[in-house]
XYZ file of C-alpha atoms in Angstrom:
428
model
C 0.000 0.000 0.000
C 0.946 3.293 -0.582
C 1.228 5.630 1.868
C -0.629 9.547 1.063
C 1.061 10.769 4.423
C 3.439 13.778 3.975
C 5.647 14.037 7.156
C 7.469 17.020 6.490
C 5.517 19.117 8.510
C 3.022 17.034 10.788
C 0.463 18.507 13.169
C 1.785 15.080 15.231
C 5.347 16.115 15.617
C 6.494 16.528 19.180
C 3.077 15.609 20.104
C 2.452 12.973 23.031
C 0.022 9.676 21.735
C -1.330 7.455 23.825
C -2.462 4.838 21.487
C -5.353 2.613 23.421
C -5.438 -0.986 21.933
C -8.212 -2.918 22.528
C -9.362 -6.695 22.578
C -10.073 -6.667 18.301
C -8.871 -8.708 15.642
C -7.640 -5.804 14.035
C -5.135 -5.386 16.724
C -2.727 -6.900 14.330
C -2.342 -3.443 12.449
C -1.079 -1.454 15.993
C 2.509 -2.247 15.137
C 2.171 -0.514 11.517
C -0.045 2.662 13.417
C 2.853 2.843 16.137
C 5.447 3.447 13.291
C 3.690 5.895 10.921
C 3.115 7.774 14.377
C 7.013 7.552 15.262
C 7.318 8.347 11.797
C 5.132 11.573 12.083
C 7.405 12.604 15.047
C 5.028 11.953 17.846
C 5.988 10.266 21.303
C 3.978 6.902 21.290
C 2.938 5.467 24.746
C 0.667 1.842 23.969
C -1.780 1.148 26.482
C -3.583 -2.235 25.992
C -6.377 -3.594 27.511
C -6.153 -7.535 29.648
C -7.069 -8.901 26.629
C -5.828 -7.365 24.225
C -2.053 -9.017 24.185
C -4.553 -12.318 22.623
C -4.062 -10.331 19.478
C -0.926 -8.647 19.381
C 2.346 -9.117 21.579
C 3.763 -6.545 23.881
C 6.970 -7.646 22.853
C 6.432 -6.509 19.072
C 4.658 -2.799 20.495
C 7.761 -2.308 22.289
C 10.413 -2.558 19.454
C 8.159 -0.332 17.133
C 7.036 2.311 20.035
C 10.558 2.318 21.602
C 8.397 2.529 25.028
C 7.243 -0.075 27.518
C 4.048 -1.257 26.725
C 1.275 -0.776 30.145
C -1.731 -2.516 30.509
C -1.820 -3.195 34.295
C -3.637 -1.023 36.554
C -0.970 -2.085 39.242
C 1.977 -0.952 36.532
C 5.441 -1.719 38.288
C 6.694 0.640 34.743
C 4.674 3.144 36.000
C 7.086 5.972 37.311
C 4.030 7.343 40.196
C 1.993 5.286 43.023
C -0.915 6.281 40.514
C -0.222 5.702 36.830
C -2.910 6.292 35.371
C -3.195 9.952 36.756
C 0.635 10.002 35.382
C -0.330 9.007 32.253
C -3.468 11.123 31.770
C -1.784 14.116 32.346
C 0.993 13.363 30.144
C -1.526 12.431 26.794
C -2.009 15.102 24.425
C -4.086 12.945 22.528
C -5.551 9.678 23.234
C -6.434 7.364 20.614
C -8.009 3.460 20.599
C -7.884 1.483 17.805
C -9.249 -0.738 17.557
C -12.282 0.604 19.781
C -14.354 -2.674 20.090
C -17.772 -2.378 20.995
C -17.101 -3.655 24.708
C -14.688 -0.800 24.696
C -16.995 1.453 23.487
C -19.491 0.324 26.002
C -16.979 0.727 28.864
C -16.388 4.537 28.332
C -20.128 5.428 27.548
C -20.991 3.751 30.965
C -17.980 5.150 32.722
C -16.433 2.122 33.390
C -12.780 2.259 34.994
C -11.991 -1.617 35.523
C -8.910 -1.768 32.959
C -5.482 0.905 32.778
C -6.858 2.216 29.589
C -10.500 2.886 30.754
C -9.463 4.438 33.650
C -6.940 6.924 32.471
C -9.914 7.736 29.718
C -11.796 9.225 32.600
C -8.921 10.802 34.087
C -7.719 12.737 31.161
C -8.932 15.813 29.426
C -7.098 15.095 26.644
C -8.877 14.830 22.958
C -10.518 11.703 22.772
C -10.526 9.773 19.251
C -11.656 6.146 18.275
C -11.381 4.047 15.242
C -14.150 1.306 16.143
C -13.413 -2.292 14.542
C -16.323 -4.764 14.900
C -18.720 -7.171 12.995
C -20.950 -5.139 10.877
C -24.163 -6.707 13.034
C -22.006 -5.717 16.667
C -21.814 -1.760 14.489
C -25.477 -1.731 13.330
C -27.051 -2.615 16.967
C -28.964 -0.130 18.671
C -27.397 -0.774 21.670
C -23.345 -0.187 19.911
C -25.419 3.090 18.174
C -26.856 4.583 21.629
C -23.187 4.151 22.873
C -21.552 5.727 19.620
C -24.106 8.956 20.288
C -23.346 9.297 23.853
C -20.284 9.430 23.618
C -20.031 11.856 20.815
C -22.040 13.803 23.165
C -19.512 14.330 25.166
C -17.315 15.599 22.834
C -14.863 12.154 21.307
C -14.175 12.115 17.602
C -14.884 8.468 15.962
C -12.851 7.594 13.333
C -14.882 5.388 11.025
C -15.216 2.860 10.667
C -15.101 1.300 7.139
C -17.146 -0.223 4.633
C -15.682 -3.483 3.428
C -14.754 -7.257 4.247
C -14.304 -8.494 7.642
C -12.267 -10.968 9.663
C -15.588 -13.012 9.919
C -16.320 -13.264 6.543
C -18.743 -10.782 6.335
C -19.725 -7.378 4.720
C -20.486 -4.307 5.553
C -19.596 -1.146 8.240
C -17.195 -2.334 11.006
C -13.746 -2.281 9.789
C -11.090 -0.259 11.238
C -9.760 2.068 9.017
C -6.393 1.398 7.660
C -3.465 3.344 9.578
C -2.436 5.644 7.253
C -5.778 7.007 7.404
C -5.849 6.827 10.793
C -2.817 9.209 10.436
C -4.727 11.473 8.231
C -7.646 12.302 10.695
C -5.831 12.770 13.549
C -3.822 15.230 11.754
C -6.561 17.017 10.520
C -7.726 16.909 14.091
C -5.139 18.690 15.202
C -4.618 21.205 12.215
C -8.130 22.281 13.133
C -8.242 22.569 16.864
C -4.957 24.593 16.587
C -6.536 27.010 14.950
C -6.953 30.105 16.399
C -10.553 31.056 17.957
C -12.313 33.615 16.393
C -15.599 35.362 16.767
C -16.726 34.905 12.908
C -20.074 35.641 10.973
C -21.637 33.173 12.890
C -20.947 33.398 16.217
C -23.960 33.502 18.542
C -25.814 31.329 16.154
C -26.897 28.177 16.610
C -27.336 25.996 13.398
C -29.399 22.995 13.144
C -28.025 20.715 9.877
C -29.428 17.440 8.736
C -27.198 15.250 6.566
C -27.230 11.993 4.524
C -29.615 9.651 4.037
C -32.272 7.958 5.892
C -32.855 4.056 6.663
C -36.569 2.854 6.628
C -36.515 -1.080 8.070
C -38.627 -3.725 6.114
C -37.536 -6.885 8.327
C -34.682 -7.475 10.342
C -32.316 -7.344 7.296
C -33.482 -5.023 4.892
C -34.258 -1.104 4.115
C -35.276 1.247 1.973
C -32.670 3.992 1.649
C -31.041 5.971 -1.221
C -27.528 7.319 -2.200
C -26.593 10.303 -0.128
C -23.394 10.397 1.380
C -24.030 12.909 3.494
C -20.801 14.674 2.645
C -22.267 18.189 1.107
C -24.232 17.947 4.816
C -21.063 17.678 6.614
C -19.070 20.121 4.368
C -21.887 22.600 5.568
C -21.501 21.853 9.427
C -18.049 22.456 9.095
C -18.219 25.434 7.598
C -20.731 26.762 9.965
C -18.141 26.073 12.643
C -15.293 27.595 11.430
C -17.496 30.834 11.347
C -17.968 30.837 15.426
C -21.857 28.813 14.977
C -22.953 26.506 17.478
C -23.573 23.642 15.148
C -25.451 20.403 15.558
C -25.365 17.891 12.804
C -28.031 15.344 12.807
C -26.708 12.950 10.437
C -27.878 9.414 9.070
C -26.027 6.530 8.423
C -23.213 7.539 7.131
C -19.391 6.583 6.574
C -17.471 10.417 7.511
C -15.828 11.770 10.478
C -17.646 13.688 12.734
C -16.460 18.032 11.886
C -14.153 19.290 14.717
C -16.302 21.314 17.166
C -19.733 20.021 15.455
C -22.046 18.178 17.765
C -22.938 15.090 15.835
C -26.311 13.510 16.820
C -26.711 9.945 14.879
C -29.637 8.573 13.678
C -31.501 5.847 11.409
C -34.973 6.199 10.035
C -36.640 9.684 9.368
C -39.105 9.374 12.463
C -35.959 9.449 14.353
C -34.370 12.330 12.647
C -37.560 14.069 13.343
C -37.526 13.387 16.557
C -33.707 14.824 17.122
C -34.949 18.148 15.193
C -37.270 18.981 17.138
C -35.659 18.533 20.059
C -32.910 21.288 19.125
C -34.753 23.256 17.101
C -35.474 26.019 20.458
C -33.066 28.696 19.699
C -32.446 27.588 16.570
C -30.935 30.394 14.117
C -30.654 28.936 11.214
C -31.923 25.284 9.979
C -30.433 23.708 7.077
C -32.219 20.485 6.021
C -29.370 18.367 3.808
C -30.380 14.853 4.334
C -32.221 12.750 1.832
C -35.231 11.963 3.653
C -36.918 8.558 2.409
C -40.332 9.697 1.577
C -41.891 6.794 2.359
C -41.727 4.038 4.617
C -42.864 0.050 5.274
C -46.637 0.550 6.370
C -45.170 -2.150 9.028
C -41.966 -3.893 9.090
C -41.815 -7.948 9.820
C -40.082 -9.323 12.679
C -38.517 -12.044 11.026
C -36.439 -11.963 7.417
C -39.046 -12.319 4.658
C -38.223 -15.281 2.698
C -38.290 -16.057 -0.809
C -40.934 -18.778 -1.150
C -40.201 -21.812 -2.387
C -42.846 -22.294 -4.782
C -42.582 -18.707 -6.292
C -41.626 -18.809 -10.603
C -39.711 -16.553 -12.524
C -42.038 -13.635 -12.625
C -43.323 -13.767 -8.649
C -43.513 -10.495 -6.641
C -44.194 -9.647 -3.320
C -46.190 -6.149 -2.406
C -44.872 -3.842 0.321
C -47.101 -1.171 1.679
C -45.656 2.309 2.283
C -47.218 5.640 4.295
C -45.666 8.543 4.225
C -42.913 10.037 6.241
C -43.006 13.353 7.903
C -41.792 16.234 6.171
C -39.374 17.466 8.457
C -38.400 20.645 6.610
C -41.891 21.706 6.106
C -42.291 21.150 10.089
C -39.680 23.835 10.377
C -41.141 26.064 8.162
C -44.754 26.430 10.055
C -42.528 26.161 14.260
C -43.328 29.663 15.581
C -40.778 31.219 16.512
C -38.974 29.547 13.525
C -35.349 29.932 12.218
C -34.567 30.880 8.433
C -35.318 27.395 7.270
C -33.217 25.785 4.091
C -33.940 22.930 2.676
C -32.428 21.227 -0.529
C -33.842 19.875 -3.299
C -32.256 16.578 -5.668
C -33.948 16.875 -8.461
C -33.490 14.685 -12.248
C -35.935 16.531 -14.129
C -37.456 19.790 -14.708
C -35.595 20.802 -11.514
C -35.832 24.340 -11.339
C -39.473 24.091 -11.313
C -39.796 21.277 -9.302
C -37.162 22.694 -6.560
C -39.237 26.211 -7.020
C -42.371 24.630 -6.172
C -40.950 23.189 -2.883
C -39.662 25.908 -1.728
C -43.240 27.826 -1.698
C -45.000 25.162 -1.334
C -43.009 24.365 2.478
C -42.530 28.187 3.619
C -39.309 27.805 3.169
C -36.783 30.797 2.893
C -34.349 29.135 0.529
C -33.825 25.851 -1.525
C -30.724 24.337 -2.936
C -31.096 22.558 -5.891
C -28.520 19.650 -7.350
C -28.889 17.696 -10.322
C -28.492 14.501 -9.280
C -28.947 12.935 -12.717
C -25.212 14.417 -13.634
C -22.905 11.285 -12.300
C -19.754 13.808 -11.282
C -21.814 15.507 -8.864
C -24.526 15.003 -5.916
C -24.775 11.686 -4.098
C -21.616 10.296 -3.228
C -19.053 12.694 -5.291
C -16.425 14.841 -3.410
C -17.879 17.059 -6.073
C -21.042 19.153 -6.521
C -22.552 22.395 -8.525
C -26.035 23.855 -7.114
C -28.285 26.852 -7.712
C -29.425 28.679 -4.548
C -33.440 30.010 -5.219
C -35.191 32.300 -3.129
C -38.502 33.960 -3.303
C -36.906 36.778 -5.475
C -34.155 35.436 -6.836
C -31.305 32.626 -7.583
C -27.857 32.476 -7.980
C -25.875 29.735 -9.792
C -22.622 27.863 -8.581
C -20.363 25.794 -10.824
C -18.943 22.109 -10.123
C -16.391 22.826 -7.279
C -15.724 20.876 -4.189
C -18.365 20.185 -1.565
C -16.398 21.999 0.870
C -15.606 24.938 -1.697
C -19.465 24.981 -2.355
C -20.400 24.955 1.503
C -18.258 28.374 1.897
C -20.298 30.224 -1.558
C -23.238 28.941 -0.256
C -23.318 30.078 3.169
C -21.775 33.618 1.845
C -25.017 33.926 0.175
C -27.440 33.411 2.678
C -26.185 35.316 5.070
C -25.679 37.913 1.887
C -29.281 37.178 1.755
C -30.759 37.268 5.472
C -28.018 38.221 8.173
C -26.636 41.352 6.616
C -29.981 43.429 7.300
C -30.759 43.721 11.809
C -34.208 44.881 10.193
C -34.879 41.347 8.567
C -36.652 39.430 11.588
C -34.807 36.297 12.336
C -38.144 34.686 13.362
C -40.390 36.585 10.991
C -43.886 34.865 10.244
C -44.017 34.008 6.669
């Protein structure tokens, strides 16, 4: 594999990692994340968990890390009575991978019964995870509520991937390779070094929705669609870096949570509603991204449908739909209500069709991409949009998501921040 790191001037350098290693079968790429680290220029101290050493040896953590590896709570290498208050302090970073979900579960509960748990609670040091589990273990509600809580409180989860796992399976749960790894936490720290500044959007709290929605038909299956939710997510960051309070409700989707962005997950659109209006009090502005499934399973089977035995060629089941709630249109009509944004993915006559949203929700603005175009939209780093208001649009050419983000936020507050006369919460 070929590495895309650049060392020559690393956010890592001189910087202190405490790389967390947990009980995962993916434990057998630490040694290769200990040396692009060294490599980087950071000091490397590996903390393991009991059971973690089933996977990978101290012995080979050592000779890449150049440190003694810890993993006892009664550490006879620790150089204080208390080591993990030693080692807490001394972290300007901690990272676990692989985070398994028992991991995960021991620092949303505030577990301390292992070194690396412990000094987790005693640190105040940035807090990032690569998870690494079977894609059933990723996908339960109980690994989800976990995942949310603790991005609550403020860690950064790194993945994890789409792809093929240890078990033999398919789908989200893999770690993400080290060098990648090495990417994130870099752009962790290039951002978080960053000077604080007050910005266009300081004192305003933003409410963004990104990425798709999941609508269950049994156990196994969904109804969903293509976003990626990475125009969403370009959004919420660029909200951020302009002093807003942001809060990213985002569906299932595989992207790093936006330094500084509170990232609320969810699944099916009932959900999503649910976590809008919730923070929609205060709310200054309300940009509605995600791909909402417009429909759902009238009601969803307990057990996997099967294909029946004696069905031909040309059999066919039926599934019922009703309709979901139209979350943007709910924001529209809340009194007080924030300037309200919603987007439109349209294939054909779009400018109509996107017009005719916008009035027909109350909404101030609409964004409208042409997904039929296969270089932009769903799943492209990629886009072009048109920005329509009552009076008005303006046109943007393909450019990057995160490019776009910036134009597009220019504009609207071009378009309703710039005046004190324009009422915020104005009845429309």
């Amino acid at each position: 594999m070929t590495s895309k790191i650049a060392n020559s001037s690393s956010s890592l350098r001189g910087k202190n990692i405490l790389l967390g290693i947990s009980a995962g079968i993916a434990a057998y790429k630490s040694p290769e994340l200990v040396r692009l680290l060294k490599k980087q220029g950071a000091n490397v101290q590996v903390v393991t968990t009991p059971s973690a050493e089933k996977f990978v040896t101290h012995t080979a953590l050592q000779a890449v890390s150049g440190n003694a590896v810890r993993g006892d709570l009664w550490d006879e290498n620790a150089e204080a009575a208390m080591g993990h208050i030693e080692l807490a302090r001394w972290a300007d970073i901690i990272l676990i991978a692989p985070a398994t979900a028992n991991f995960i579960s021991d620092i949303a509960t505030g577990r301390a019964d292992s070194l690396l748990a412990t000094l987790c609670l005693a640190s105040e040091a940035p807090l990032l995870l690569a998870p690494a589990m079977n894609r059933v273990m990723w996908e339960n509600r109980a690994t989800q509520h976990n995942v949310k809580t603790i991005l609550e409180r403020g860690a950064i989860i790194l993945g994890p991937d789409d792809g093929e796992q240890a078990c033999g399976e398919v789908g989200l749960g893999r770690m993400k390779e080290p060098d990648q790894i090495i990417i994130e936490a870099e752009q962790y720290l290039a951002q978080s070094s960053q000077p604080a500044s007050p910005g266009t959007l300081s004192g305003k709290k933003i409410v963004i929705t990104a990425g798709p929605t999941r609508e269950p038909i049994d156990p196994v299956r969904y109804i969903s669609n293509y976003s990626s939710g990475k125009q969403g997510y370009a959004i919420a960051l660029a909200a951020k870096n302009r002093g807003g309070q942001v809060i990213l409700i985002s569906g299932p989707v595989n992207l790093p949570t936006p330094i500084g962005v509170n990232r609320i997950d969810v699944s099916t659109a009932q959900e999503m509603q649910s976590e809008v209006k919730r923070h929609l009090e205060n709310c200054d502005i309300f940009f509605g991204v995600a791909a909402v499934a417009d429909y759902r399973p009238l009601t969803i089977a307990s057990d996997k449908i099967k294909k029946s035995k004696s069905s031909g060629k040309n059999a066919s089941i039926k599934l019922e739909l009703e309709e979901n709630p139209d979350i943007i249109a709910e924001v529209a009509k809340a009194r007080p209500r924030p300037i309200a944004i919603g987007f439109a993915a349209e294939t054909q006559a779009i400018e109509k069709n996107a017009r005719d949203k916008l009035m027909a929700k109350g909404l101030d603005a609409i964004i409208l991409n042409d997904v039929s175009k296969d270089d932009i939209g769903f799943n492209s780093d990629e886009n072009a949009a048109t920005i329509i208001w009552r009076d008005g649009k303006s046109h943007y050419q393909k450019q990057s998501k995160s490019s776009l983000a910036e134009v597009l936020i220019d504009k609207i507050e071009d378009l309703f921040l710039s005046q004190e006369e324009v009422p915020q919460k104005e009845v429309r």
